[in-house]
Short mmCIF file of C-alpha atoms and ligand atoms in Angstrom, two decimals:
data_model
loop_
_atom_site.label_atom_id
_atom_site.label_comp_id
_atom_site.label_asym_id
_atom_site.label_seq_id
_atom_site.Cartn_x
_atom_site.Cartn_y
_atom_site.Cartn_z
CA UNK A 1 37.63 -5.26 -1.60
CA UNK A 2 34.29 -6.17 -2.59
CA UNK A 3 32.31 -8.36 -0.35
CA UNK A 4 29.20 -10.25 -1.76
CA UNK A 5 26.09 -9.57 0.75
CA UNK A 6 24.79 -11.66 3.79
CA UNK A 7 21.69 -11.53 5.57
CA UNK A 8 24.03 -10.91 8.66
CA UNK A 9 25.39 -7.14 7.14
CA UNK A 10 21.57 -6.79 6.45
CA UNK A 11 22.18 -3.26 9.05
CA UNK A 12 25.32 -1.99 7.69
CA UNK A 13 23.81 -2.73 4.23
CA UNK A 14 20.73 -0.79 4.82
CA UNK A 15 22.77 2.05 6.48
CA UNK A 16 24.71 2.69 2.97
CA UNK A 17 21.75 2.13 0.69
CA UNK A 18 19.93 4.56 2.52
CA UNK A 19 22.22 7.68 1.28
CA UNK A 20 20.43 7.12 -2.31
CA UNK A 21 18.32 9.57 -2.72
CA UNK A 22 15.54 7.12 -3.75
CA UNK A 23 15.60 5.14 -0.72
CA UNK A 24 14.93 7.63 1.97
CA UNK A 25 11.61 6.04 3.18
CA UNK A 26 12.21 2.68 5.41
CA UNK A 27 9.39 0.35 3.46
CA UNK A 28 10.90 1.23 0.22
CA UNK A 29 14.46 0.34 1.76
CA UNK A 30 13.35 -2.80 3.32
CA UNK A 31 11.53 -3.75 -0.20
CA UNK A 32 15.11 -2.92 -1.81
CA UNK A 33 16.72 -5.40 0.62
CA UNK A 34 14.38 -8.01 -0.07
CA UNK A 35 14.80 -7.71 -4.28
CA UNK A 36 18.70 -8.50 -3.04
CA UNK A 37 17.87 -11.23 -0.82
CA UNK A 38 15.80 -13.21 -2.99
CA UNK A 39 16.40 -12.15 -6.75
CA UNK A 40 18.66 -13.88 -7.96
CA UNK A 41 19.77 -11.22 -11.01
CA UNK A 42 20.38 -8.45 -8.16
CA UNK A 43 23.41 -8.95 -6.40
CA UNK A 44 24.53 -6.45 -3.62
CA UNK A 45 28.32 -6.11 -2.54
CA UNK A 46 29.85 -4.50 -0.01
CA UNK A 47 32.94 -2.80 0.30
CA UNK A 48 35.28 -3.73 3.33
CA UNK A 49 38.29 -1.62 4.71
CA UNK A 50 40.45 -2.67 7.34
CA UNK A 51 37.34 -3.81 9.72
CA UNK A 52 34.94 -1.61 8.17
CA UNK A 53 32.28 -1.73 5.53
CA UNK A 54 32.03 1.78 4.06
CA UNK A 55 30.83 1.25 0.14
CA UNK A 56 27.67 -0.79 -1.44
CA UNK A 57 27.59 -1.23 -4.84
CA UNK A 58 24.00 -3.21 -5.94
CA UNK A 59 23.50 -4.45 -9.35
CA UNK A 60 20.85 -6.60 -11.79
CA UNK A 61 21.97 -9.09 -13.90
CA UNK A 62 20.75 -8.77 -17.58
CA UNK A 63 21.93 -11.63 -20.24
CA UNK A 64 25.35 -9.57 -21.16
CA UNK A 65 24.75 -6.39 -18.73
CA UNK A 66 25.13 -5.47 -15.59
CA UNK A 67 23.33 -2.48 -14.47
CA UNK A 68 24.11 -0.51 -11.74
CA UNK A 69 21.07 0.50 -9.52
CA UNK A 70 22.29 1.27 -6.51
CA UNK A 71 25.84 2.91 -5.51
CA UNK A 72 27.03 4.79 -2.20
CA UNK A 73 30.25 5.63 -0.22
CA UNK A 74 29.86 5.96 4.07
CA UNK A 75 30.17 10.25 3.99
CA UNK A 76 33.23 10.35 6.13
CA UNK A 77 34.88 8.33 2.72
CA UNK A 78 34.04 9.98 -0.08
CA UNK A 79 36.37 12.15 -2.81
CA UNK A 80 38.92 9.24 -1.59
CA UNK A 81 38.08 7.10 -4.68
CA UNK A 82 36.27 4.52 -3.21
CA UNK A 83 32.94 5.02 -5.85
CA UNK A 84 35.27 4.31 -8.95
CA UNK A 85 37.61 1.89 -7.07
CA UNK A 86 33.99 -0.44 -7.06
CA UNK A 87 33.06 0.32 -10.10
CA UNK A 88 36.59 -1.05 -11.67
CA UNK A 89 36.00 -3.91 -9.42
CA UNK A 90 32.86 -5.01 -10.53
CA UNK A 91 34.36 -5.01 -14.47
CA UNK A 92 37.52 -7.26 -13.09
CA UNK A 93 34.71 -9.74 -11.44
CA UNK A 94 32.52 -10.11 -14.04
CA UNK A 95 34.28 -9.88 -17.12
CA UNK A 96 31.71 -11.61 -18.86
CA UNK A 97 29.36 -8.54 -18.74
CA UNK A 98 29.13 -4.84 -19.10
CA UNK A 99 29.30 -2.46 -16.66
CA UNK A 100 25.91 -0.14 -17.30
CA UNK A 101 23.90 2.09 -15.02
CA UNK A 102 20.39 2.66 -14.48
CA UNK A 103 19.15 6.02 -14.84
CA UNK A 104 19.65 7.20 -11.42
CA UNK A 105 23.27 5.94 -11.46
CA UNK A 106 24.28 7.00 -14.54
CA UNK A 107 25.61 10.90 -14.05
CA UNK A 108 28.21 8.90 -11.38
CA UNK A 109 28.83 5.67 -13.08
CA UNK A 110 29.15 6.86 -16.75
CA UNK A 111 32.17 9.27 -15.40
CA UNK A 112 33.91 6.46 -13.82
CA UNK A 113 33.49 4.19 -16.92
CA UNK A 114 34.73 7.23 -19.34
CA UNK A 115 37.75 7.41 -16.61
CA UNK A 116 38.78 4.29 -17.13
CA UNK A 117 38.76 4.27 -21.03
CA UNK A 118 40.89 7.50 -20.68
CA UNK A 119 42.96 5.76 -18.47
CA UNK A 120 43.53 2.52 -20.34
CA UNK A 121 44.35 5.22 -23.37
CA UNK A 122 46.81 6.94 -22.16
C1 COA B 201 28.27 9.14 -5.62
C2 COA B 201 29.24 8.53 -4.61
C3 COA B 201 29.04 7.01 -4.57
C4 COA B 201 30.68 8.85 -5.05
O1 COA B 201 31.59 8.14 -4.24
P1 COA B 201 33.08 8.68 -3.99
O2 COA B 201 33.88 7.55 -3.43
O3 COA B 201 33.02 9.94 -3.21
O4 COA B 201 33.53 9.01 -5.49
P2 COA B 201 35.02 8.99 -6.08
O5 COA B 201 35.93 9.63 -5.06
O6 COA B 201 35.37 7.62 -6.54
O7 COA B 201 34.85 9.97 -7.34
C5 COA B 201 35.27 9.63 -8.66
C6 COA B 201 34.96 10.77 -9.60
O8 COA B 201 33.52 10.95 -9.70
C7 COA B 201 33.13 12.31 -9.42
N1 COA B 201 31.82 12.29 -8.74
C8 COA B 201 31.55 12.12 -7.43
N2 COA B 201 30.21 12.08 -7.21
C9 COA B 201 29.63 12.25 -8.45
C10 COA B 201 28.26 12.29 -8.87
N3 COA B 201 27.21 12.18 -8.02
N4 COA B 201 28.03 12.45 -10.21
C11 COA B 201 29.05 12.55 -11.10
N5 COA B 201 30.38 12.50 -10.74
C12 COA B 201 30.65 12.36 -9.42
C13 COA B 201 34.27 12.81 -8.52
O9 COA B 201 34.36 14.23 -8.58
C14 COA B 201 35.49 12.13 -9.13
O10 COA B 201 35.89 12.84 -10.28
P3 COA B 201 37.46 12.93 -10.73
O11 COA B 201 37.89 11.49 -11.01
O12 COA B 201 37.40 13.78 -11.96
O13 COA B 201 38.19 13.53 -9.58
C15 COA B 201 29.03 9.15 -3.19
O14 COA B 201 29.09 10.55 -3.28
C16 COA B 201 27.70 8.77 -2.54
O15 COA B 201 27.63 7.77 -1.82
N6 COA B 201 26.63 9.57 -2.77
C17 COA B 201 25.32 9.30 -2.17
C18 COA B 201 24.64 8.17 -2.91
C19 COA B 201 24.25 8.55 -4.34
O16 COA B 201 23.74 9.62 -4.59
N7 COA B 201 24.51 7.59 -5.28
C20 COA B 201 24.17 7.78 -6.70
C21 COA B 201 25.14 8.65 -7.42
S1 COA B 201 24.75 8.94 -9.12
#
């Protein structure tokens, strides 16, 4: 289930953002944090299992669009379908907007969009 961010999972948070490739270098991760905590268009969920949080899914608010900028699974998770799981999640909670990605995002997110419409075809 997705969790929306606090300043207390600021570690855990930083942890998972810091498997994107573009957020290797500490000030640039600590400068991502901060767009979170005081942007209001970028919102920054994490993704809680049993007593673990082990997905992040970050994302700016734009009129009708919500763009995916950041996205990451803890290693020891992934191929379980945790990635797409959050990405259907964050269509159910904001229905009001479209899921899109950002550049970076898009070779993952575009699959998991294209999954669904197959799914919802068949
Ligand atoms: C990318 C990432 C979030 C995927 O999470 P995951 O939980 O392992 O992904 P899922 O198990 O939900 O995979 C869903 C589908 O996407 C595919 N997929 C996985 N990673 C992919 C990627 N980087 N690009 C495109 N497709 C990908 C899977 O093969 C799977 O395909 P299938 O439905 O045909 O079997 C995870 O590998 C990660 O945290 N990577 C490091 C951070 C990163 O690079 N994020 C940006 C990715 S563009």
């Amino acid at each position: 289930m997705l969790n929306r961010y606090r300043k207390a999972y600021e570690k855990i948070a930083m942890g998972l953002l810091s498997f994107m490739p573009n957020e290797k270098d500490l000030k640039v991760l600590q400068q991502t944090i901060q767009t979170y905590e005081s942007e209001p268009e970028w919102e920054l969920y994490l993704y809680k299992k049993d007593e673990d949080y082990i997905g992040l899914v970050g994302v700016e608010k734009q009129e009708c669009e919500l763009i995916v900028h950041h996205i990451s699974v803890d290693p020891s998770h992934r191929g379980e379908g945790l990635g797409k799981l959050m990405v259907q999640e964050l269509a159910t909670l904001n229905t009001d907007c479209q899921v899109k990605a950002c550049q970076l995002t898009e070779p993952f997110v575009e699959k998991c969009l294209n999954n669904n419409e197959q799914e919802a075809l068949s």
